[in-house]
Coordinates of C-alpha atoms in Angstrom, one line a residue:
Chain A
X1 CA 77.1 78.5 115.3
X2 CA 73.6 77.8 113.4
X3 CA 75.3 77.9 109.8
X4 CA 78.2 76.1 108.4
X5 CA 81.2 77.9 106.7
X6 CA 81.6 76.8 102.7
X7 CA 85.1 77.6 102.7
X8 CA 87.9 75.8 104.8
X9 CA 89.0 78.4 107.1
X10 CA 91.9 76.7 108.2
X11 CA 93.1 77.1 104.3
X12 CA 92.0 80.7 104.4
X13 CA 93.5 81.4 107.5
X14 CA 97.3 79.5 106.9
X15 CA 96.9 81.5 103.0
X16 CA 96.4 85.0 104.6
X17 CA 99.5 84.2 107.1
X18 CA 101.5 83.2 104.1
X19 CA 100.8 85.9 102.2
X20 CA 101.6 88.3 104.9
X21 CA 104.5 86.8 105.7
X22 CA 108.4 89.0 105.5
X23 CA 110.0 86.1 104.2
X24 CA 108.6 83.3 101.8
X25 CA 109.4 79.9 104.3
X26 CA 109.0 76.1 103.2
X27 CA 105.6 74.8 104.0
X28 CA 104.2 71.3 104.0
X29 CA 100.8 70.9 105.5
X30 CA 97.9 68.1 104.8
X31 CA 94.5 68.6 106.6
X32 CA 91.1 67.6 105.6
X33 CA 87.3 69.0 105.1
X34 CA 84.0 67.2 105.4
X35 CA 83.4 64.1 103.4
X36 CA 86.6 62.9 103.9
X37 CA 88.2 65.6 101.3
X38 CA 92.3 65.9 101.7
X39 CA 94.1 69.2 101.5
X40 CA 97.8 69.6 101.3
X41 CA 99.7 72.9 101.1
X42 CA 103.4 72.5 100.1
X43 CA 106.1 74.2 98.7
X44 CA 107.6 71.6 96.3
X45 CA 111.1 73.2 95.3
X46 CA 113.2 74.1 98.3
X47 CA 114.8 77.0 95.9
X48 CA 111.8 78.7 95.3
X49 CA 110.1 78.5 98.7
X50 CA 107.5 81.2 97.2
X51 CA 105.6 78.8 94.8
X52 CA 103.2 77.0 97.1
X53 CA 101.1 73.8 95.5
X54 CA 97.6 73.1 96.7
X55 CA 96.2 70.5 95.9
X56 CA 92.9 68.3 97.2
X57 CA 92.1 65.0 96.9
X58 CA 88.1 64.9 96.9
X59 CA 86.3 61.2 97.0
X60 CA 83.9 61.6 94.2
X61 CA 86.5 63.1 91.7
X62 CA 85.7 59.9 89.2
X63 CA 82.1 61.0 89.1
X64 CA 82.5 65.4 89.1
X65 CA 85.0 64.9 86.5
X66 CA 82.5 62.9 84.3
X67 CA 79.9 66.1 85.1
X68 CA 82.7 68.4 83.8
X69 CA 84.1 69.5 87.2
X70 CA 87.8 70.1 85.6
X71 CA 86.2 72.8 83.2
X72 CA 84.6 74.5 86.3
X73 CA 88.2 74.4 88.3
X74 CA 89.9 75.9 85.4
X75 CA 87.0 78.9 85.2
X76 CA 87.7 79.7 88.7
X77 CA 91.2 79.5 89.0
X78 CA 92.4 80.4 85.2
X79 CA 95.9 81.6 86.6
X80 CA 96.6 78.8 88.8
X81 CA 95.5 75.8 88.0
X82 CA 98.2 73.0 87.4
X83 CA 97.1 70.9 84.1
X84 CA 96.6 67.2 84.8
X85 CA 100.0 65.9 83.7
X86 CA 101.6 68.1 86.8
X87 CA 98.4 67.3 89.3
X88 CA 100.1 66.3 92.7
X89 CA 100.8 62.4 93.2
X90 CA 97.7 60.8 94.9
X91 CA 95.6 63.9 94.4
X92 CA 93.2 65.2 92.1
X93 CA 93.8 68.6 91.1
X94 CA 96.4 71.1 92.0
X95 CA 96.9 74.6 92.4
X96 CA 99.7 76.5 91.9
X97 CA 100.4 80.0 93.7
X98 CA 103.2 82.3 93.6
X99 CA 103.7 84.6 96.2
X100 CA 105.4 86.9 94.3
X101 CA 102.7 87.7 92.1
X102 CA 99.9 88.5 94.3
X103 CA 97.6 91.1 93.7
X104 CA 99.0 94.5 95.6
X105 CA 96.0 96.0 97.3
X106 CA 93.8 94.3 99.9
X107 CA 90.7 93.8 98.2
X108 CA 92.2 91.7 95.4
X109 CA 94.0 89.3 97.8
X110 CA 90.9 89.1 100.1
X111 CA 88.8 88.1 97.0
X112 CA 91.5 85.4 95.7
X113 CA 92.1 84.1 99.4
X114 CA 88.2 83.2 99.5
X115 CA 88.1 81.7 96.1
X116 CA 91.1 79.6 97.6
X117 CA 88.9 78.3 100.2
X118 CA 86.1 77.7 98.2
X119 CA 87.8 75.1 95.9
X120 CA 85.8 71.8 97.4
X121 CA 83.2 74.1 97.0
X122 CA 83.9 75.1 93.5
X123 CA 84.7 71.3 92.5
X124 CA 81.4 70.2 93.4
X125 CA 79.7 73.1 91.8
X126 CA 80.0 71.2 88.4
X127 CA 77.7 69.0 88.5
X128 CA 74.8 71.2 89.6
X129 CA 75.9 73.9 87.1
X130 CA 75.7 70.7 84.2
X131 CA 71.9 70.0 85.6
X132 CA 70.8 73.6 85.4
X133 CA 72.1 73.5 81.9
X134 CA 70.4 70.7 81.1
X135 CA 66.7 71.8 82.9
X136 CA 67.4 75.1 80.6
X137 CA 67.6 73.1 77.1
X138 CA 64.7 70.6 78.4
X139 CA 62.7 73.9 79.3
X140 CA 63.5 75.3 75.2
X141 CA 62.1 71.8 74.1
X142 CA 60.1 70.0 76.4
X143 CA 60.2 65.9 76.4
X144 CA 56.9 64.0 74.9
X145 CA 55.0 62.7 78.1
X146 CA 55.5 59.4 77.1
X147 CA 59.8 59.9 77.2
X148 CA 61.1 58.1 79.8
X149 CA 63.9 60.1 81.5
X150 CA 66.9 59.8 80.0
X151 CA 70.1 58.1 81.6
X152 CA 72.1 61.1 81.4
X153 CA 69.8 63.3 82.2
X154 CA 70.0 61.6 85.7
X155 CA 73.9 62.4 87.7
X156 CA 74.9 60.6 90.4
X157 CA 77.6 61.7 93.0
X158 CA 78.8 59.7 95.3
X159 CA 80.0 61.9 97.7
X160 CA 80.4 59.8 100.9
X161 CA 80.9 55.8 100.5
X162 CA 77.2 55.5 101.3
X163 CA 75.5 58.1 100.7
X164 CA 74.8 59.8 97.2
X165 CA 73.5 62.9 95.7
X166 CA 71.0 62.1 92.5
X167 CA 70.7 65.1 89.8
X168 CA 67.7 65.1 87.8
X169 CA 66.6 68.2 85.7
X170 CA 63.1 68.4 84.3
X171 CA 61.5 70.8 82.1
X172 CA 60.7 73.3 84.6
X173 CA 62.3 72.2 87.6
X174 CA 65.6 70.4 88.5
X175 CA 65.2 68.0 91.4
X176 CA 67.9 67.1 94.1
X177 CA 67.6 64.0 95.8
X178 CA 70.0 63.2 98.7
X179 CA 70.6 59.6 100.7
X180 CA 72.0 59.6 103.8
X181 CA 72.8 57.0 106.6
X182 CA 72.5 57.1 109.7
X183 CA 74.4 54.8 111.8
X184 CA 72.6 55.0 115.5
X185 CA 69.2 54.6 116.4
X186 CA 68.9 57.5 118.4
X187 CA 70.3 59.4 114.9
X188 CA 67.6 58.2 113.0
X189 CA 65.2 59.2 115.0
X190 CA 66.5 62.7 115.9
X191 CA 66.8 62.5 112.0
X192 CA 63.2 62.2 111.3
X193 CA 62.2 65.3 113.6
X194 CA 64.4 67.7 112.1
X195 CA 63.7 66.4 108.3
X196 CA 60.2 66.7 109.8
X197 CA 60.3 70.2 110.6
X198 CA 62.1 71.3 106.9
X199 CA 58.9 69.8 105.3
X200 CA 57.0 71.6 107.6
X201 CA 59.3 75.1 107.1
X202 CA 57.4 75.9 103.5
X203 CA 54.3 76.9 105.9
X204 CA 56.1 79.7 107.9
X205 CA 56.3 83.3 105.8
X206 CA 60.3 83.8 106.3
X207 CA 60.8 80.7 104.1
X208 CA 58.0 81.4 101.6
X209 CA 60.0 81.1 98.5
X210 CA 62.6 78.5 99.6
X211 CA 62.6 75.0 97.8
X212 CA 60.1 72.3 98.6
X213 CA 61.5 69.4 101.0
X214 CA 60.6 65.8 101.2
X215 CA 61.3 63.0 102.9
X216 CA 61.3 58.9 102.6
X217 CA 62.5 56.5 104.8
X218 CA 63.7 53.1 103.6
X219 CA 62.3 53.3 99.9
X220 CA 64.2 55.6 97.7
X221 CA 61.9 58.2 95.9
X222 CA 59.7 57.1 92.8
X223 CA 61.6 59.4 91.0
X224 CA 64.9 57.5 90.8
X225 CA 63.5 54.1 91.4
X226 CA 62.6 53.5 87.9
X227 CA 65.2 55.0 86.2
X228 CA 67.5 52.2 84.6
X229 CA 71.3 51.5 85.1
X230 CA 71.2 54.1 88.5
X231 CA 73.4 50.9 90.3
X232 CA 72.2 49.8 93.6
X233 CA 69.6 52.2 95.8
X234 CA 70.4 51.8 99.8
X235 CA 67.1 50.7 101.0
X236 CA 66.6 49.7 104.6
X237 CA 65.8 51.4 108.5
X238 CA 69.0 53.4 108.3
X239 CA 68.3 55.1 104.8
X240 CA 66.4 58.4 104.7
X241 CA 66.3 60.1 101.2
X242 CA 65.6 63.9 101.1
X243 CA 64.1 65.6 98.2
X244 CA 64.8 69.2 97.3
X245 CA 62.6 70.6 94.3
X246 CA 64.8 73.5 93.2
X247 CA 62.4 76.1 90.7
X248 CA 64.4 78.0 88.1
X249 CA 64.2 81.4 90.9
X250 CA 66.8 79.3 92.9
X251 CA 69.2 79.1 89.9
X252 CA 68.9 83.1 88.1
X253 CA 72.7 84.2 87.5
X254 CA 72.4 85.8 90.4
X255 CA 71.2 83.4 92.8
X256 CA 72.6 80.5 91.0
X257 CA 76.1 79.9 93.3
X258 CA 74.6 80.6 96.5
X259 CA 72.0 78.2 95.5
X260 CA 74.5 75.5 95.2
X261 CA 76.6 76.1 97.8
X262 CA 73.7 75.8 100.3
X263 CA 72.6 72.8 98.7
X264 CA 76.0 71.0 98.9
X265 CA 76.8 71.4 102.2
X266 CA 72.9 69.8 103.3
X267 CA 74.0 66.5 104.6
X268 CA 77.1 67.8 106.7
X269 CA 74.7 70.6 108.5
X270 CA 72.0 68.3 109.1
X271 CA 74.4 65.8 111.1
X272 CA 76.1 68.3 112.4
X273 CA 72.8 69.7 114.4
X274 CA 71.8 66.3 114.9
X275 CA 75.2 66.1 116.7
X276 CA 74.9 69.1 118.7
X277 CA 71.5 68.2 119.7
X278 CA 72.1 64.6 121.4
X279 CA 75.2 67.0 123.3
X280 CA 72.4 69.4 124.4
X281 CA 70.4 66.8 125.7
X282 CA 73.2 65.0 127.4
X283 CA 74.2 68.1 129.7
X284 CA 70.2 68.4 130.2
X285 CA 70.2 65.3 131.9
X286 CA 73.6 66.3 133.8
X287 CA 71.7 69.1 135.2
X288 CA 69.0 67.2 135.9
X289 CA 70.8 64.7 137.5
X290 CA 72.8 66.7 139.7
X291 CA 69.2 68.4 141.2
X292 CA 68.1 65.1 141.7
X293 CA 70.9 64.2 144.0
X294 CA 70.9 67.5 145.8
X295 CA 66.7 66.5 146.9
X296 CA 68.4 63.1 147.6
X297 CA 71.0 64.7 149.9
X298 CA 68.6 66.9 151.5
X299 CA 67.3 63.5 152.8
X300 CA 70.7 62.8 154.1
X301 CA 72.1 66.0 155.9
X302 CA 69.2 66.3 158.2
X303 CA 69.6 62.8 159.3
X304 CA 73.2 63.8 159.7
X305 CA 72.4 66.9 161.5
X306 CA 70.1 64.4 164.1
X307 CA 73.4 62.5 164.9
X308 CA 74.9 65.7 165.9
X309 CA 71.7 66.6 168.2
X310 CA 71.9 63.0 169.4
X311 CA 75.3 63.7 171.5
X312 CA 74.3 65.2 174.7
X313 CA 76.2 66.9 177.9
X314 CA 74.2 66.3 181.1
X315 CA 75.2 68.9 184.1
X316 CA 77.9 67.6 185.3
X317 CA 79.6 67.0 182.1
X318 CA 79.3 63.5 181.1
X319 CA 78.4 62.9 177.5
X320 CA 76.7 60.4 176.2
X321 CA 74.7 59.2 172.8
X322 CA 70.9 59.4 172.7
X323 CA 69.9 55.8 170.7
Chain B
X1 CA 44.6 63.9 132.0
X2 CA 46.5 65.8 135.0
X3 CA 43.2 65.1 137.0
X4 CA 44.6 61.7 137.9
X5 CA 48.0 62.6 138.4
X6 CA 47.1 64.0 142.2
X7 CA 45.3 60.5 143.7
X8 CA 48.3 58.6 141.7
X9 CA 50.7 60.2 143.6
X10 CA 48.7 60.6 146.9
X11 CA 48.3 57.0 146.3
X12 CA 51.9 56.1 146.4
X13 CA 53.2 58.1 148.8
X14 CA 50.5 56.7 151.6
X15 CA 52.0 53.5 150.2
X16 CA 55.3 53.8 150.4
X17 CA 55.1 55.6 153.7
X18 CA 53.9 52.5 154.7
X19 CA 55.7 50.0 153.4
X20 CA 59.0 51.3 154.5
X21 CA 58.6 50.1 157.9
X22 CA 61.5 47.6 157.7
X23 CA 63.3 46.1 160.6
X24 CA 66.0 44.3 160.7
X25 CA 66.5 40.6 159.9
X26 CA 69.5 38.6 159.2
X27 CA 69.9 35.8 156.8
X28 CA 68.3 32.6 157.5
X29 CA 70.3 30.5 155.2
X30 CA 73.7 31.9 155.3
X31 CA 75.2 32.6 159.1
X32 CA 76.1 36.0 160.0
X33 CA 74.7 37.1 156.5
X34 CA 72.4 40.4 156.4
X35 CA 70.9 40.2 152.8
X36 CA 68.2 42.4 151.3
X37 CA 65.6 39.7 151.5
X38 CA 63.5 40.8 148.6
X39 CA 66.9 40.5 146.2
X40 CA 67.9 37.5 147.8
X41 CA 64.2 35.8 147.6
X42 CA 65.7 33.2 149.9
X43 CA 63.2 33.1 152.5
X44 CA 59.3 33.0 151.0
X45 CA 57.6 33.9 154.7
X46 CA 59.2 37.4 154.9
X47 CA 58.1 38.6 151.2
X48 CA 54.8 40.3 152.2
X49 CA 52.5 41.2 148.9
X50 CA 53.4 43.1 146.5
X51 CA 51.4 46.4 145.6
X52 CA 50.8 47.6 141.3
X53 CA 49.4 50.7 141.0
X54 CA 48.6 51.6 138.0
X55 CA 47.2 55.3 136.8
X56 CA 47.0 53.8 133.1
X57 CA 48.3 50.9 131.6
X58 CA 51.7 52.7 130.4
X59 CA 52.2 54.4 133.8
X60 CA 52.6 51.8 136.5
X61 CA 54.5 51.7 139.8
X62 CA 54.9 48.1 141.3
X63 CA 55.8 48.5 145.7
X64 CA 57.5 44.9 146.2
X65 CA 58.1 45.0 150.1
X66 CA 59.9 42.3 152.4
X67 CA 60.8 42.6 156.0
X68 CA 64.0 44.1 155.6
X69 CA 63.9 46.2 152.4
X70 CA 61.7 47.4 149.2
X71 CA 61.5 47.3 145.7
X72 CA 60.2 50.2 143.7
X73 CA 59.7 49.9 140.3
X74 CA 58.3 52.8 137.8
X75 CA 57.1 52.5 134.2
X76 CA 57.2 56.0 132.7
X77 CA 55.1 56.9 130.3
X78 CA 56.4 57.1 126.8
X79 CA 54.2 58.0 124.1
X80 CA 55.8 57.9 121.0
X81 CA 59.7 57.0 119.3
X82 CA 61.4 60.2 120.7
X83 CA 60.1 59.6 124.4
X84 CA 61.3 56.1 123.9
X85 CA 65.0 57.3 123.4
X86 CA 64.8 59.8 125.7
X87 CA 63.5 57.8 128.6
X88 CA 66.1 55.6 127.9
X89 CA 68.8 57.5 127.6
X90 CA 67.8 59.3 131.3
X91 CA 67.1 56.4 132.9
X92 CA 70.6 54.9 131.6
X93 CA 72.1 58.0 132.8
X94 CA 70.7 57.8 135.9
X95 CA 71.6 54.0 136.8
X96 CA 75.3 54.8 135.5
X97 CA 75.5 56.7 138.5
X98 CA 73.7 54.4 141.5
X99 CA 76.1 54.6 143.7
X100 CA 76.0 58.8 144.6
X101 CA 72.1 57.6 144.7
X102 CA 72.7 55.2 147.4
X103 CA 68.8 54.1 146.6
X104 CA 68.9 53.4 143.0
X105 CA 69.1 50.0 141.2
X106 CA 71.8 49.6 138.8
X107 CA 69.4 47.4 136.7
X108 CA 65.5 48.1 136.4
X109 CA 63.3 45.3 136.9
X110 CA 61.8 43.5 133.7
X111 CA 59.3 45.6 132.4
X112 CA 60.1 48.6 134.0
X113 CA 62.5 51.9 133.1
X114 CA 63.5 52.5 136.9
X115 CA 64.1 50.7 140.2
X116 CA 64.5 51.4 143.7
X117 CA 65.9 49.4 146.4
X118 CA 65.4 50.5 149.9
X119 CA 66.8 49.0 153.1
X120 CA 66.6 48.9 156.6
X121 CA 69.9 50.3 156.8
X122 CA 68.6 53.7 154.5
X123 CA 65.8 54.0 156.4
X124 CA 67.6 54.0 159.3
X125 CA 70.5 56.9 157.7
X126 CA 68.1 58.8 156.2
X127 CA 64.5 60.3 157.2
X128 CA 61.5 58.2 155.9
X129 CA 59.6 60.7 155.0
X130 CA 62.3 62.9 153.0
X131 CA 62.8 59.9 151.0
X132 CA 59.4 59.0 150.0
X133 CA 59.2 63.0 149.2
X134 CA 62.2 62.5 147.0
X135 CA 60.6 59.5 145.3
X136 CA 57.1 61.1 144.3
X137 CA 59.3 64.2 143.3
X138 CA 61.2 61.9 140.7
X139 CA 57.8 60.7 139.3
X140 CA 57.0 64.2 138.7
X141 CA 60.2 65.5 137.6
X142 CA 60.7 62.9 134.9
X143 CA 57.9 63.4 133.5
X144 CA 58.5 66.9 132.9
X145 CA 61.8 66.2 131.9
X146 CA 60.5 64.7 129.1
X147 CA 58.3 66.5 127.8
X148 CA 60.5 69.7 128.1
X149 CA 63.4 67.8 126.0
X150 CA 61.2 67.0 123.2
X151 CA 59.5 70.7 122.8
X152 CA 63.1 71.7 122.7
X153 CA 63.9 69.5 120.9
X154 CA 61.0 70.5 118.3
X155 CA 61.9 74.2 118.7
X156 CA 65.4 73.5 117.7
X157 CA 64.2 71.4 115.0
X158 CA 62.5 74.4 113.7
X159 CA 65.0 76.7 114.3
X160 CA 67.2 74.7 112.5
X161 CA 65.3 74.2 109.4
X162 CA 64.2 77.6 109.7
X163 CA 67.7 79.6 109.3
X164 CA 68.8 76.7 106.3
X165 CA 66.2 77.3 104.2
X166 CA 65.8 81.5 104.6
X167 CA 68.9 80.9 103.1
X168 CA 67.6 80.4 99.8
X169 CA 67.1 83.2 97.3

């Protein structure tokens, strides 16, 4: 599996058996996406069991909602959406859907069951939908070169409790800087040659017109070190920052939400391979191993065989050990 | 580069095939003892000389014989940080499982990835010259262990990179 799913498909999949369902039955189910993101499916009144509450608890809310991530929600989900006065306790936003109301034919329901999945997605969208914005008014009327960039030009979410994504729109670009840990040696280093090889990707013709990678290790980019009131940069062996240069051909209407949800789900993919790398290597070095102890054997077995050629029968019957 | 690969390895197997000519010899400080005498170190007059050969200074093999058993150590060669790890990691692998090796140290000698401990009592199991076979065979095979785990490592690498960012419009 070289690509990771943006939706949850445990929430599509639980979503399209409820809705398929003969008879609406209480529900009460909490699981979780990457970045330590909590779901929980209920149904809330044990009267009507067919109004089901979703709701997810996402870590970063504090700093999508400052980027308008509660206008985006209620865009997507117009019909559903709970305002924040009924938002599940401990949660961030909720969802409400009535089984009773869905759409009748197939297409409809397939459509709403994705944009179900999709709401981490959806949530985190805001903030690159606020920079695009932004990059299109600074494109209208471009910044003196002596204008420092602005504070809130710059948006910072904090996505994991180390690692950050940094927002920062330009006249004709918008750029995406990632941080990321990495909490092994042997990750940082298997780290290095993938990040290596997306730097290197621009050369090859399939991925002519993709965005422009770069990587740092330790130092944070000069584009955010100067920027005032950014809080503390991770610096050190274990920090690698990753640059995307996104040019406004990545973020047309039409290629705008593909765009971002390729660029969000960056950090988790790139561990993830990392990951399935050091498990590749490991049953390598099985294999290897086991070949090395069959030579090793084959040194064995024939001295074993001698000991069988070593017991001899003379004539007459008697047998006896050759030293 | 490979044009010094063939007396290297010539060189240590004529070496080896000599130096495992052990006999036995029981301890001389504890009664009734039979001790490997080059791990023990307890009696100087039966540790004969031991033998570096080197083909460069980051490939060495060091022959420590004694009357009664042998010490082989290798140094693999590791070029840059991804060799590093993945030397380590095999070598690691490797000593975690000594004991279906029957021949392998648990702990490499200092300043080397690898070691070999040979006895009288091998010898004696096992055919000399099936073991010294399997020993020059490790030299080789590591090596090309290596160097096939990082081109596929790079290839995946590229791969990888390669299918994320033909995502892009």
């Amino acid at each position: 599996m070289l690509q990771l799913e943006p939706g949850n498909r445990f929430l599509l999949e639980y979503l399209e058996k409820l809705f398929n369902q003969e008879k609406p039955s209480s529900v009460d189910q909490s699981f979780v996406d990457f970045d330590s993101t909590k779901y929980h499916l209920s149904t809330q009144s044990s009267k009507s069991k067919n109004i089901l509450t979703l709701s997810i608890e996402i870590l970063c809310w504090a700093d999508l909602v400052q980027h308008g991530a509660r206008a985006v929600l209620e865009r997507e989900y117009k019909d559903h959406i709970l305002p924040e006065a009924e938002t599940e306790q401990e949660f961030n936003v909720s969802l409400k859907i009535d089984l009773e109301t869905l759409p009748k034919d197939l297409a409809t329901r397939t459509q709403l069951l994705e944009s179900f999945s999709l709401l981490k997605r959806n949530a985190l969208a805001a903030p690159f939908e606020k920079a695009f914005e932004i990059q299109k008014r600074l494109e209208q009327n471009p910044p003196g070169p002596d204008e420092v960039v602005k504070k809130e030009d710059l948006m910072i979410v904090r996505y994991r409790p180390e690692e950050a994504l940094y927002l920062l729109p330009s006249p004709d670009r918008v750029t995406a800087i990632f941080s990321t840990i990495f909490k092994e040696e042997t990750d940082r280093i298997y780290g290095k040659v993938f990040l290596q090889e997306f730097v290197d990707a621009r050369r090859r013709p399939s991925c002519q017109t993709a965005p422009q990678v770069l990587y740092t290790n330790r130092e944070p980019p000069l584009e955010i070190r100067g920027v005032k009131g950014i809080g503390s940069l991770e610096t050190g062996e274990n920090v690698g920052y990753v640059t995307f240069v996104l040019f406004p051909r990545h973020f047309t209407p039409t290629t705008l939400p593909s765009t971002i949800t390729q660029i969000q789900l960056f950090r988790d993919y790139l561990h993830y391979h990392i990951k399935c790398s050091k498990a590749y290597m490991h049953s390598r070095m099985r294999t290897r191993v086991a070949s090395f102890l069959k030579v090793l054997n084959r040194a064995k077995l024939d001295a074993a065989l001698g000991e069988g050629e070593r017991e001899r029968k003379t004539a007459s019957g008697r047998s006896f050990v050759r030293a | 580069m490979s044009n010094t690969l063939r007396p290297y390895l010539a060189c240590v197997r004529s070496t080896l095939t000599a130096a495992l000519t052990m006999q036995d010899f029981p301890s001389q400080v504890a009664e009734r003892h039979n001790v490997p005498e080059i791990e023990a170190q307890s009696t100087p007059e039966v540790l004969l000389t031991p033998l570096l050969i080197s083909r460069n200074s980051s490939e060495q093999v060091l022959i420590e014989p004694s009357i009664n058993s042998v010490r082989i150590s290798i140094k693999i060669k590791q070029a840059d940080e991804i060799e590093r790890i993945l030397a380590h990691k095999f070598t690691r692998f490797l000593m975690m499982r000594a004991e279906a090796f029957v021949i392998l140290r648990r702990v490499p000698v200092k300043g080397y990835d690898i070691s070999f401990l040979v006895t009288n009592k091998n010898v004696e199991e096992m055919l000399k010259h099936k073991l010294v076979d399997f020993v020059i065979q490790f030299m080789e095979e590591v090596d090309k262990e290596l160097s096939e785990a990082k081109l596929s490592l790079n290839a995946r690498a590229r791969i990888v990179a390669e299918s994320y960012l033909s995502q892009f419009p």
